[in-house]
Coordinates of C-alpha atoms in Angstrom, one line a residue:
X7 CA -26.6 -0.2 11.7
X8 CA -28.8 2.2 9.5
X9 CA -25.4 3.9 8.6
X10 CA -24.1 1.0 7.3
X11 CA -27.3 0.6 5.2
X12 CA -27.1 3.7 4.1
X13 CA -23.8 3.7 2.9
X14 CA -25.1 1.1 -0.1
X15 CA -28.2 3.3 -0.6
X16 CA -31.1 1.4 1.5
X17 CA -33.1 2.5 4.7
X18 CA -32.7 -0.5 6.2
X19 CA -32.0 -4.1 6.9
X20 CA -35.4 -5.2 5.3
X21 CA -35.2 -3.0 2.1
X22 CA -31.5 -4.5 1.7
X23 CA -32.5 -8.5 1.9
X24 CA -35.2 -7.7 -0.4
X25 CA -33.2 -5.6 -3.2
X26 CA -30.0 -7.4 -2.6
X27 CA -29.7 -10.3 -0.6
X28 CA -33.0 -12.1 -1.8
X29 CA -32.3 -12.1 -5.0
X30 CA -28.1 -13.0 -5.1
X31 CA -28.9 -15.6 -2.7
X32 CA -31.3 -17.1 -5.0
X33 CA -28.6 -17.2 -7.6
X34 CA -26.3 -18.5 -5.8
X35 CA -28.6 -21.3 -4.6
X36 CA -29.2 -22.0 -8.4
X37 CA -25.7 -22.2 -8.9
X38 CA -25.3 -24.7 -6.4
X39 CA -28.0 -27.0 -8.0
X40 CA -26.3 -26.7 -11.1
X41 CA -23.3 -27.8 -9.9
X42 CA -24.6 -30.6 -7.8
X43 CA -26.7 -32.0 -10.2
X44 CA -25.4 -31.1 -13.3
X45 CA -21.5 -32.4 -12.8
X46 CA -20.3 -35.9 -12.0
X47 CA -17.5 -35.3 -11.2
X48 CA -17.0 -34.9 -7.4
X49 CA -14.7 -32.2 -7.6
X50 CA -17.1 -30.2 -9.2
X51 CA -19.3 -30.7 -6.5
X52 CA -16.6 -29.4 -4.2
X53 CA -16.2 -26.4 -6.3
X54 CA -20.3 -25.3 -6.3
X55 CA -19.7 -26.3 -2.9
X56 CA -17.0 -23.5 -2.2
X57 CA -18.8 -20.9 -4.5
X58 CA -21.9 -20.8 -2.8
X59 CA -20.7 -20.9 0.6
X60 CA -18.3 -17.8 -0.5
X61 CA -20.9 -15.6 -2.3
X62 CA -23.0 -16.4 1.5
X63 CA -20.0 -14.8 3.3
X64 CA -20.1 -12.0 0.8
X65 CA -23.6 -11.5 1.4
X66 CA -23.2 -11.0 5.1
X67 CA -20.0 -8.9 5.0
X68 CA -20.7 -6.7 2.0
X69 CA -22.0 -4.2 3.8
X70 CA -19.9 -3.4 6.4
X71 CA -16.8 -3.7 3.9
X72 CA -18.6 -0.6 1.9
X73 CA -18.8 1.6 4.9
X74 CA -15.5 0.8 6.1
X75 CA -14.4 1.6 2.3
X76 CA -16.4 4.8 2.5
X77 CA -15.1 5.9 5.9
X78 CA -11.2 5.2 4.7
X79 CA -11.8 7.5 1.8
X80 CA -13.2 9.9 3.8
X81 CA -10.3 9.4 6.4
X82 CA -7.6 9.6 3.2
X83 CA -9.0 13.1 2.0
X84 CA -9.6 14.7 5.6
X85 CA -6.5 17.1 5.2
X86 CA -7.2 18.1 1.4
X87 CA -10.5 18.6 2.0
X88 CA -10.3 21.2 4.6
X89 CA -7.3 22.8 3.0
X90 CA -9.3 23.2 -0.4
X91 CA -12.1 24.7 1.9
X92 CA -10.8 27.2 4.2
X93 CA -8.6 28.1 0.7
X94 CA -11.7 28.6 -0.7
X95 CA -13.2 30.8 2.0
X96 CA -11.6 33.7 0.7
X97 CA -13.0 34.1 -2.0
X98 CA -16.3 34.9 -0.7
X99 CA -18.9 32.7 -2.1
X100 CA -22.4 32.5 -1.2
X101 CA -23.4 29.5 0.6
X102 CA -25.0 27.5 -1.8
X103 CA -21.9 28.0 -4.2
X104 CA -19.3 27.2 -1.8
X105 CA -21.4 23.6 -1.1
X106 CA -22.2 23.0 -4.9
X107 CA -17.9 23.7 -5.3
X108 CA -17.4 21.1 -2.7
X109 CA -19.7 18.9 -4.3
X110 CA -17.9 18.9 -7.4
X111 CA -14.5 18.4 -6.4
X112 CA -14.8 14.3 -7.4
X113 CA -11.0 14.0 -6.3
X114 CA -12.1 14.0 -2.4
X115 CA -14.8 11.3 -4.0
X116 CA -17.1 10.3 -0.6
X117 CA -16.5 13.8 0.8
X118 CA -17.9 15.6 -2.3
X119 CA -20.5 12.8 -2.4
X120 CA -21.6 14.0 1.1
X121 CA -22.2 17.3 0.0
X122 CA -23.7 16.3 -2.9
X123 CA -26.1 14.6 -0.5
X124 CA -26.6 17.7 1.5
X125 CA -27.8 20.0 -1.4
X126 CA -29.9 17.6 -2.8
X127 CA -32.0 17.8 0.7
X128 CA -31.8 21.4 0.4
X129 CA -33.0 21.4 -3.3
X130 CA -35.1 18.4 -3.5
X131 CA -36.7 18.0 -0.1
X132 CA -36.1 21.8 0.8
X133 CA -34.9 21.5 4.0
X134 CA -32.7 24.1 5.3
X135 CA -28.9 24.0 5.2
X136 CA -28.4 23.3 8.9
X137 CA -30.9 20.5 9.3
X138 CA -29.6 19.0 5.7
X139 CA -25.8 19.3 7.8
X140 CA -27.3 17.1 10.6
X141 CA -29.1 14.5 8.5
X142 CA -26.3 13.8 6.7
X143 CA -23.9 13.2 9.3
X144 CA -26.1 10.8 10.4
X145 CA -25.2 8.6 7.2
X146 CA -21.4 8.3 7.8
X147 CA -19.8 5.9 10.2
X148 CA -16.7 8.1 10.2
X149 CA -17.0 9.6 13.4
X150 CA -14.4 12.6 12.5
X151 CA -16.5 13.9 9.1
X152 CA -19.6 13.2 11.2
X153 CA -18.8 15.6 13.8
X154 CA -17.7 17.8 11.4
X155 CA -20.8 17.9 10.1
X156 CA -22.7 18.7 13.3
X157 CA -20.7 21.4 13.5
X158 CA -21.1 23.1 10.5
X159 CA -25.3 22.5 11.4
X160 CA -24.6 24.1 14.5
X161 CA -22.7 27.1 13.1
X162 CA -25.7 27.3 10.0
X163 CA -28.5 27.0 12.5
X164 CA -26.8 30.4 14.1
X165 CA -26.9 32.0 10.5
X166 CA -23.2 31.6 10.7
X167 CA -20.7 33.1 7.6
X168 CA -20.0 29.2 6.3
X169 CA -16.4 30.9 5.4
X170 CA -15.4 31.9 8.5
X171 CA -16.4 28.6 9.2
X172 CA -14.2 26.8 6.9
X173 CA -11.2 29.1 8.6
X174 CA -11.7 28.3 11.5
X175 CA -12.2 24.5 11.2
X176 CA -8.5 24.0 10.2
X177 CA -6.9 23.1 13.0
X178 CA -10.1 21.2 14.3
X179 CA -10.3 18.5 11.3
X180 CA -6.3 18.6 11.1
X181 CA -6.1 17.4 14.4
X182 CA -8.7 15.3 13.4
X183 CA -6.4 13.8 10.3
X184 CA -3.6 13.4 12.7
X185 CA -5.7 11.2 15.4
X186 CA -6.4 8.9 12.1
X187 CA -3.0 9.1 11.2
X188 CA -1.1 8.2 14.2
X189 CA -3.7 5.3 14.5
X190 CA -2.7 4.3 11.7
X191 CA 0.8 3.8 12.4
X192 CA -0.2 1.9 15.5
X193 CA -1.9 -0.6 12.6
X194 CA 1.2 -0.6 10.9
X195 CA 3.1 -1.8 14.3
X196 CA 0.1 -4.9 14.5
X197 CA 1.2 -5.6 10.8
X198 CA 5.0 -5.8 11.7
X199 CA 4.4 -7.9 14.8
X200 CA 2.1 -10.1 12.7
X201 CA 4.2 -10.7 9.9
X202 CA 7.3 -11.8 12.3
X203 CA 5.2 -13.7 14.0
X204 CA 3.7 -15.7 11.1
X205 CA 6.8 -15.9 9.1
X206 CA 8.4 -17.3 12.3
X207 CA 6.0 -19.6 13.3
X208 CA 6.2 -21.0 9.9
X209 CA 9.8 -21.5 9.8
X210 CA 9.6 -23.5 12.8
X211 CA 6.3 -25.4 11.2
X212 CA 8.6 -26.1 8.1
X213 CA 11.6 -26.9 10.1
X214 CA 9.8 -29.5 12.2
X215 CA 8.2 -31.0 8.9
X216 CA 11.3 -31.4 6.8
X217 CA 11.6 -34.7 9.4
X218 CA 8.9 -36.1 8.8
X219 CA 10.0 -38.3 6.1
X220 CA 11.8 -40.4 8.8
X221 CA 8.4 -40.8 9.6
X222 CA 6.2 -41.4 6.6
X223 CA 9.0 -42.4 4.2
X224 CA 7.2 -39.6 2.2
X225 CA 10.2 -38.2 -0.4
X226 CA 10.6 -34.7 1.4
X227 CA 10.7 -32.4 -1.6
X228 CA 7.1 -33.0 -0.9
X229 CA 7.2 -31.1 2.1
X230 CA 9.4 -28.4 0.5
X231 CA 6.6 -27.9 -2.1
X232 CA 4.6 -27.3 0.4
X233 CA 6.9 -24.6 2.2
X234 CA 7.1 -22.6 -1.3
X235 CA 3.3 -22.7 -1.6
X236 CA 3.2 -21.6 2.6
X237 CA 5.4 -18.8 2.6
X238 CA 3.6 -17.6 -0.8
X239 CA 0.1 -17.4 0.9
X240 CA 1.7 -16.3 4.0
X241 CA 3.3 -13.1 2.4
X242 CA 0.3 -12.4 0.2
X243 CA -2.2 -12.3 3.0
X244 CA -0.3 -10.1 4.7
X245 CA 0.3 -8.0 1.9
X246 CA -3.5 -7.5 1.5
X247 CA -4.3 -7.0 5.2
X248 CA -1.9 -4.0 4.9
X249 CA -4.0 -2.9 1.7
X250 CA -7.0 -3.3 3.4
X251 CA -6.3 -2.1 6.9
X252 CA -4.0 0.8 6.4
X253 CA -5.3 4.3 4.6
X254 CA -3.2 5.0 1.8
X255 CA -0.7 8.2 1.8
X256 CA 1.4 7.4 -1.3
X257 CA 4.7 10.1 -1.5
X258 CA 4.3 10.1 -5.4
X259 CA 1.3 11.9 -7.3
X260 CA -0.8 10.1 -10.4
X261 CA -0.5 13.4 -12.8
X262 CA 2.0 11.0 -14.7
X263 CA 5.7 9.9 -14.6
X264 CA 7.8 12.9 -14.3
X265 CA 11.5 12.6 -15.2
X266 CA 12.7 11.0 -12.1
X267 CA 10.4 7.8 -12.4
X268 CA 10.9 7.9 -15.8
X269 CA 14.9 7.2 -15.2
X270 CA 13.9 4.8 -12.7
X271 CA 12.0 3.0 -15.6
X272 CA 14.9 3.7 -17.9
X273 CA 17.2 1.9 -15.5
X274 CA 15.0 -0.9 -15.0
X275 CA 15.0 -1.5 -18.8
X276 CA 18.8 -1.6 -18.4
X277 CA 19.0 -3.6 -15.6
X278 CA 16.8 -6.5 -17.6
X279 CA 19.1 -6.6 -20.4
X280 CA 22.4 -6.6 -18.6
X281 CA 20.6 -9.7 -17.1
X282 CA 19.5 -11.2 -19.9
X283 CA 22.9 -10.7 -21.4
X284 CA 24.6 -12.6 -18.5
X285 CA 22.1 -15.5 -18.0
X286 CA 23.9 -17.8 -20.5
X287 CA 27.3 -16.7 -18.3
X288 CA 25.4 -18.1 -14.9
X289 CA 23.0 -20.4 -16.2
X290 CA 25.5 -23.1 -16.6
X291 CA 27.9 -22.7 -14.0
X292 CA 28.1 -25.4 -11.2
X293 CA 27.2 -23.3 -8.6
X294 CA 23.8 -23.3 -6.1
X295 CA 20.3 -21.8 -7.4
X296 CA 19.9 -19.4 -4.8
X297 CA 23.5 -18.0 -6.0
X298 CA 22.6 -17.9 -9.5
X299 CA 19.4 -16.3 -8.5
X300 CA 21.4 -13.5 -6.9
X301 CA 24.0 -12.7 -9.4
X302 CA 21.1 -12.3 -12.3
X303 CA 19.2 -10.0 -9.7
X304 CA 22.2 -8.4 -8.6
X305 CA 21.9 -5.4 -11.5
X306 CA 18.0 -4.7 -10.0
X307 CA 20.3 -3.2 -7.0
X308 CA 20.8 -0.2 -9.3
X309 CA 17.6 0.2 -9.5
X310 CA 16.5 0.4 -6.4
X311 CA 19.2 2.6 -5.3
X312 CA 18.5 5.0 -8.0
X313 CA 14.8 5.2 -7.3
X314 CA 15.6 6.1 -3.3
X315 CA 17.8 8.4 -4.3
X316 CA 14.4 10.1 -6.4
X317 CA 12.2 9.6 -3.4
X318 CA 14.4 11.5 -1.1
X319 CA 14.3 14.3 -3.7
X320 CA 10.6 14.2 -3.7
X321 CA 10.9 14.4 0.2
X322 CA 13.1 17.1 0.1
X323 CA 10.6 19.2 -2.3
X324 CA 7.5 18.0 0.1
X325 CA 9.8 19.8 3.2
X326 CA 10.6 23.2 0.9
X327 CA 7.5 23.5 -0.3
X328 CA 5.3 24.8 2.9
X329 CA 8.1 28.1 3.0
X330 CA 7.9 28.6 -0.6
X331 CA 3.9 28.4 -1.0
X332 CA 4.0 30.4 2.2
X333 CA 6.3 33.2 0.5
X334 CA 4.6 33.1 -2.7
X335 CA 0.9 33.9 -1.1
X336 CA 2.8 37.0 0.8
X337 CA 4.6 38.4 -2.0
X338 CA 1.6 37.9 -4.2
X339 CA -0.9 39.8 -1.5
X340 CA 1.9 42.5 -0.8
X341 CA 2.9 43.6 -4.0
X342 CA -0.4 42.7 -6.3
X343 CA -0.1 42.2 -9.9
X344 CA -0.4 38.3 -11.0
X345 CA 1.6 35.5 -10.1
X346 CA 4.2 35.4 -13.4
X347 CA 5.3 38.6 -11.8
X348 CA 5.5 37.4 -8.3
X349 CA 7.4 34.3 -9.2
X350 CA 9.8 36.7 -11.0
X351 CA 10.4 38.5 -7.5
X352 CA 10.8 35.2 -6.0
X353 CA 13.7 33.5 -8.0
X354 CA 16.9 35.3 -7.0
X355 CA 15.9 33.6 -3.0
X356 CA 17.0 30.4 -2.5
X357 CA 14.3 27.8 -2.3
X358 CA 16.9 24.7 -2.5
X359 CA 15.8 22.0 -5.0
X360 CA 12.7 23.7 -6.1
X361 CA 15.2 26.6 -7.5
X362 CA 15.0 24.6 -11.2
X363 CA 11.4 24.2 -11.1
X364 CA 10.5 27.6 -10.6
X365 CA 12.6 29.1 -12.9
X366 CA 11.1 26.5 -15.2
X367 CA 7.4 27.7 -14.2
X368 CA 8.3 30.9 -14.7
X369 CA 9.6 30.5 -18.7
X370 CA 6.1 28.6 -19.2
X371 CA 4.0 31.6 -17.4
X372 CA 6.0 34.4 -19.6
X373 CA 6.2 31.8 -22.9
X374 CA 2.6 30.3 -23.1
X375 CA 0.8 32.5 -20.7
X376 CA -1.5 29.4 -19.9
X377 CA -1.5 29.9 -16.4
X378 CA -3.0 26.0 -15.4
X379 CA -0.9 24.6 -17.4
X380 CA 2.4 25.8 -16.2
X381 CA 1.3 25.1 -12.3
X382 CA 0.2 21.5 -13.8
X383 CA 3.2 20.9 -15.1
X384 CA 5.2 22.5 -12.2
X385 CA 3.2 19.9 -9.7
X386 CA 4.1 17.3 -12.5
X387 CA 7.5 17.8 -11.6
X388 CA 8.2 17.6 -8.2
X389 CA 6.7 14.2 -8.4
X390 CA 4.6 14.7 -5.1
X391 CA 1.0 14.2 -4.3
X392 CA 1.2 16.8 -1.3
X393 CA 2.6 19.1 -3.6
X394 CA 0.7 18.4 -6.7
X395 CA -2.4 18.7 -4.1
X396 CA -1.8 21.7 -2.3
X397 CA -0.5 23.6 -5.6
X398 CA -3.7 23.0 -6.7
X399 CA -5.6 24.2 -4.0
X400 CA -3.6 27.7 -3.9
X401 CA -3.9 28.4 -7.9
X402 CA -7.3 27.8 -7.6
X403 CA -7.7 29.8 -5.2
X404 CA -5.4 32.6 -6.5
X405 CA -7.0 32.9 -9.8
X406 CA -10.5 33.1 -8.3
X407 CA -9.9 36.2 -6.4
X408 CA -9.0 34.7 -2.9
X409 CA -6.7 36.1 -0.5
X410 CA -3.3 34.3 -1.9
X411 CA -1.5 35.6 1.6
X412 CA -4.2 33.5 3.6
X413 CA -4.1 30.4 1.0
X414 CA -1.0 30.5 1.4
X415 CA -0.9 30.3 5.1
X416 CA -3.2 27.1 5.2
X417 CA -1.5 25.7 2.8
X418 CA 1.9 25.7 4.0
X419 CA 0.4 25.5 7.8
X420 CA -1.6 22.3 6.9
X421 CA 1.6 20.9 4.8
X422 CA 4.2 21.5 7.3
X423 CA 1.4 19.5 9.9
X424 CA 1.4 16.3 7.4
X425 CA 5.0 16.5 7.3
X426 CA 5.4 16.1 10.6
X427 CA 3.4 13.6 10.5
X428 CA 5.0 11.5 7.8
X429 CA 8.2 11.9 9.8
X430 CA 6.9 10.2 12.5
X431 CA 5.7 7.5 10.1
X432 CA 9.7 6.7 8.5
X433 CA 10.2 5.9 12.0
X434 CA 7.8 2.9 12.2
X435 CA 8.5 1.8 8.5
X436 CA 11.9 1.6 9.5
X437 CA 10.8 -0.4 12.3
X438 CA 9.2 -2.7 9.8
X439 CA 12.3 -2.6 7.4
X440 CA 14.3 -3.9 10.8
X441 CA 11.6 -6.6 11.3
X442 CA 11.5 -7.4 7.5
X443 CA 15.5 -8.6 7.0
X444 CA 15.6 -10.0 10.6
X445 CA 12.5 -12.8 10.2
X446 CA 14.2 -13.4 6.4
X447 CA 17.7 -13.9 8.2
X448 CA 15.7 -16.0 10.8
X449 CA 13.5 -17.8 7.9
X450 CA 16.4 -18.8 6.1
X451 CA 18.8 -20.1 9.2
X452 CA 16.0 -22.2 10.2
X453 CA 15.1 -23.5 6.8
X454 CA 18.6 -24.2 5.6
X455 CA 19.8 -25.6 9.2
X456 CA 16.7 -28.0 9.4
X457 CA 17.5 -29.2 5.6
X458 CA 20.9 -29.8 6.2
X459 CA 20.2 -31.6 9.6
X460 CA 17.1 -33.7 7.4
X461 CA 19.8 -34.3 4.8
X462 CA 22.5 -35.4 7.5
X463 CA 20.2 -38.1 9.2
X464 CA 18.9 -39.6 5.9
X465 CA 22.7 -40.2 5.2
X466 CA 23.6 -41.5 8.7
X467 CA 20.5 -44.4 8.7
X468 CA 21.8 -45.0 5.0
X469 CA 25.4 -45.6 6.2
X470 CA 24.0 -47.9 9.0
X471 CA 22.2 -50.0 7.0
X472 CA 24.6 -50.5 4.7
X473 CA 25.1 -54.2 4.4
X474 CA 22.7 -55.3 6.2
X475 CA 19.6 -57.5 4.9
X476 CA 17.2 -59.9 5.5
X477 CA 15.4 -60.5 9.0
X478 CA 17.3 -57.3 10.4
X479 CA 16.6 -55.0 7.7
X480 CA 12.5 -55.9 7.6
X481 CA 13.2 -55.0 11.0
X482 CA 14.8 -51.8 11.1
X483 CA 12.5 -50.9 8.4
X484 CA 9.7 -51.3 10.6
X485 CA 11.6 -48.1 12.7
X486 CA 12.8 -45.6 10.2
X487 CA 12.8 -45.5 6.2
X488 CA 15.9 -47.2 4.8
X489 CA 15.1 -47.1 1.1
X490 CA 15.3 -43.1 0.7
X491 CA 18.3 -41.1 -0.4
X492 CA 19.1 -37.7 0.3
X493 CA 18.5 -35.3 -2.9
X494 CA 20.9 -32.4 -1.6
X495 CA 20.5 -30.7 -4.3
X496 CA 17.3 -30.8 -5.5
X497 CA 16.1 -30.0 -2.0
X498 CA 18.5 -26.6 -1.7
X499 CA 16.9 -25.8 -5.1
X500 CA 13.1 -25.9 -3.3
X501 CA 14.4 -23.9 -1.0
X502 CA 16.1 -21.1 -3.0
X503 CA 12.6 -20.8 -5.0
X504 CA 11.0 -20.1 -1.3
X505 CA 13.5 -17.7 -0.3
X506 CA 13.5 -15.7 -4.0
X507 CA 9.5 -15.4 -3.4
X508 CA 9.6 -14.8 0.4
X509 CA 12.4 -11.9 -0.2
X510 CA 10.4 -10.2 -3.1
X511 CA 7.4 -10.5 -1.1
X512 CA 8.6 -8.8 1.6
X513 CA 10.9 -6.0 0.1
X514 CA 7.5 -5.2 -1.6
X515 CA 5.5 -4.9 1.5
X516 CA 7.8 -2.9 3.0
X517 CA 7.1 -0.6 -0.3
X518 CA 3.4 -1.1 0.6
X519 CA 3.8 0.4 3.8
X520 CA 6.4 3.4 3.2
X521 CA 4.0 4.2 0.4
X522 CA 7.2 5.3 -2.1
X523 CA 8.1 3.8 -5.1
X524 CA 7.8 0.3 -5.9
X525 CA 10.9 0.2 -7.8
X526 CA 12.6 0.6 -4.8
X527 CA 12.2 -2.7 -3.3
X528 CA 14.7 -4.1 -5.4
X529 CA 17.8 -2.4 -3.2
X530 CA 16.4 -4.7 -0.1
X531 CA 15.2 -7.7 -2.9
X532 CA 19.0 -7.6 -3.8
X533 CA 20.1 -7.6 -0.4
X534 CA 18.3 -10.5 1.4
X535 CA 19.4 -12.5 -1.7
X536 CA 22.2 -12.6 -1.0
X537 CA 22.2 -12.8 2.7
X538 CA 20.5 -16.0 1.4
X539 CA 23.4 -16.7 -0.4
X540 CA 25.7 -16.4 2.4
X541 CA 23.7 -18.1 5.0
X542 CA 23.5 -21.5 2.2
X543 CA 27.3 -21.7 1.5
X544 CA 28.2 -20.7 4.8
X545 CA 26.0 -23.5 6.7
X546 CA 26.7 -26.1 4.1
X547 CA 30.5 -25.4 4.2
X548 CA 30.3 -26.0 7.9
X549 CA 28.2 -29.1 7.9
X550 CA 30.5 -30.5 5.5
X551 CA 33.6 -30.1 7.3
X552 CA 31.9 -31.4 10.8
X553 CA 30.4 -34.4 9.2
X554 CA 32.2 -35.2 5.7
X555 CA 31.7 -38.7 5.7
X556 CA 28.2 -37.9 5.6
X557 CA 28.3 -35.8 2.7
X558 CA 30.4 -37.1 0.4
X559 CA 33.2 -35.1 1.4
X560 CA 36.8 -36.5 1.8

């Protein structure tokens, strides 16, 4: 409990309902006056109703949604962090200056906060290093980073080189990155199982309330309303689970669009316009939504194609990279001199798809002789966070004086580790991708089959009370609704908006999950519209031909 306190900055649960909960909760009590007394309008009331009861939850749950924000982060940054510090073991800081650099690298954000937290006890409350290590491990609910931290107290309490340390924690927190990892994965497996589940259930839900106007005489585009709104909540709460539960590892880095994303993006463009051009084409044609729907989405395929075919060259620069960072910290070490020479040496060997880049790096080095830039630029390219990261770490490194044969080694040690990991993860998402087309294709069947069979009986108690009036009408009325007529139409049309949103949705959460680009979720968009399609004409051909009395048919 004190952890969690102390991950909003309070000692306890007393100093937190007196700095924060007393006061908000007053607020939100005055709020609810005001909207109780100061509206007429019983909706209003409702609504103050709702806000403060919201706000209350807040109040409880804040806390604990901080620390589990704060131990994600910390989870997220576990392998850079340790990579960026054993990297920077050689070049043989003091102690202080080694914490003060971790403390300022903001892009590990919680993890540089901790030290931040351990030299301020060291240089405001002058305790000593190893008792500042232990005190603050006792602030973090991540129990990987807090045994890390005991650690390092233990090693400092011995007197203990901190960069030996760092060395020789590598494989210790990168096993303790892959334990979060691979739980991780076993989260996204309670998202797949939850999504078909819900989408499922809901099918049948919708499938067994498309009847009910036999029951309430209720027009049931009513009840299709309500399916477009249902699957729309449905997909969006799952979208956010998966936001909320699962750590991010995004394949791309945030340095900028590099020319791959920026053709995606080109494409895109082109993609709209060819489907502007051809909306007056489809527009009017006599032909279903759902099909019209598909044809305009049908040049987004392009896109989504093309922007696969960018990721896997992203993941074929993330798999290169550990045995050319590994080659480039030997070659560096062996042979001195800086690293514009020593990419020089390294561009008659084959490094596959990297081959451009470096040759590319190598211009800039010799050209500008601005030696951040041209890595920056280098990382820019390839597109990948690992890469972007890990180049980073090594030039850093490199140009501080450390031993580029042993940054080298972690790096591409460390690297090679995540990618085995990530390989391990395109197995589950495909999992999900399996699980994401086979509850559309079952969402669909049932949708469109219960329709047509709510359409069907509509028509039959139509064609049986043709005729008939009086006495015996009032009296079949009092059974089933007699007055109601069938909109086929209309109804396929509700269903063709729930499908579009349900496929979208999905095709993005896949996205969500693989962590590539979200571009690419129109290839599967594009697909399940028109397995839609297909499913629609091919069920409404049938029940035409088995019943076409019923249908107008003949």
């Amino acid at each position: 409990m004190n952890k969690t306190f102390a991950a909003i900055g309070v000692q306890d649960f007393k100093t937190y309902l007196i700095k924060y909960f007393l006061p908000i909760f007053m607020g939100d009590f005055l709020v609810l006056f005001l909207f109780l007394f100061g509206f007429e309008a019983n909706y209003m009331k409702w609504i103050g109703i709702a806000i403060f009861f919201i706000v209350l939850l807040v109040l409880f749950v804040y806390p604990s949604m901080i620390i589990d924000n704060q131990s994600r982060d910390i989870e997220e940054n576990l392998h850079y962090f340790i990579t960026y510090a054993g990297a920077l073991s050689t070049v043989n800081l003091e102690r202080k200056e080694m914490f003060k650099d971790l403390s300022n690298k903001v892009r590990y954000r919680e993890i540089s906060r901790a030290f931040k937290k351990l030299l301020y006890l060291v240089e405001n409350i002058k305790l000593d290093f190893s008792t500042s290590a232990y005190k603050t491990s006792t602030l973090y609910k991540s129990e990987h980073f807090s045994r890390f931290l005991e650690r390092m107290g233990i090693a400092l309490s011995f007197n203990a080189n901190v960069s030996n340390f760092f060395l020789q924690e590598q494989e210790a927190l990168m096993n303790s990155y892959a334990i979060v990892f691979k739980e991780a994965l076993e989260r996204i497996k309670i998202v797949q199982e939850m999504f078909v589940s819900l989408i499922l259930a809901f099918a049948f839900v919708l499938s067994t309330i498309l009847l009910m106007p036999f029951l309430t005489g209720i027009d049931g585009t009513y009840f299709l309303l309500f399916g477009i709104l249902g699957i729309a909540m449905i997909d969006l709460m799952i979208i956010v689970f998966t936001k909320f539960f699962l750590p991010k590892d995004n394949l791309y880095h945030e340095l900028g669009f590099e020319s791959g994303r920026q053709k995606v993006i080109f494409t895109f463009v082109v993609a709209c316009v060819v489907s502007l051009f051809i909306v007056p084409f489809v527009i009017f044609q006599d032909i279903t939504l759902i099909l019209k729907l598909a044809i305009l989405s049908t040049p987004f395929i392009v896109v989504g194609w093309y922007s696969n075919k960018q990721e896997q060259m992203v993941w074929k620069r993330d798999v290169l990279f550990p045995a050319f960072i590994r080659s480039l910290g030997d070659v560096h070490q062996s042979k001195g001199g800086t690293l514009t020479t020593t990419v020089e040496t390294l561009i008659p060997h084959d490094f596959g798809i990297l081959n451009e880049m470096l040759e590319r790096v190598y211009k800039r080095l010799k050209i500008t002789k601005d030696k951040f830039n041209s890595w920056y630029y280098f990382s820019k390219e390839s597109g990948s966070a690992l890469v972007s990261e890990f180049m980073d770490i090594f030039v850093t490194v490199v140009y501080r004086g450390g031993s580029s044969a042993v940054a080298g080694k972690i790096v591409s040690d460390n690297m090679s580790r995540i990618n085995g990991l990530r390989d391990i993860k395109k197995e589950y998402s495909s999992g999900v991708k399996g699980s994401v087309y086979g509850s559309f294709f079952s969402f669909a069947l049932t949708v469109y089959i219960s329709l047509l069979i709510s359409v069907l009986l509509l028509n039959i108690f139509a064609s049986m009370t043709a005729g008939i009036d009086g006495v015996a009408l009032q009296m079949i009325q009092g059974i089933f609704p007699t007055d109601m007529e069938a909109d086929l139409e209309k109804s396929t049309n509700y269903v063709a908006i729930a499908i579009t949103i349900h496929a979208l949705l999905s095709a993005y959460l896949y996205k969500e999950i693989d962590g590539g680009n979200y571009f690419s979720l129109f290839q599967d968009f594009v697909i399940m519209m028109w397995m839609g399609v297909a499913i629609e004409i091919g069920l409404t051909v049938m029940f035409k031909s088995m019943f076409a009395s019923y249908f107008g048919v003949g």
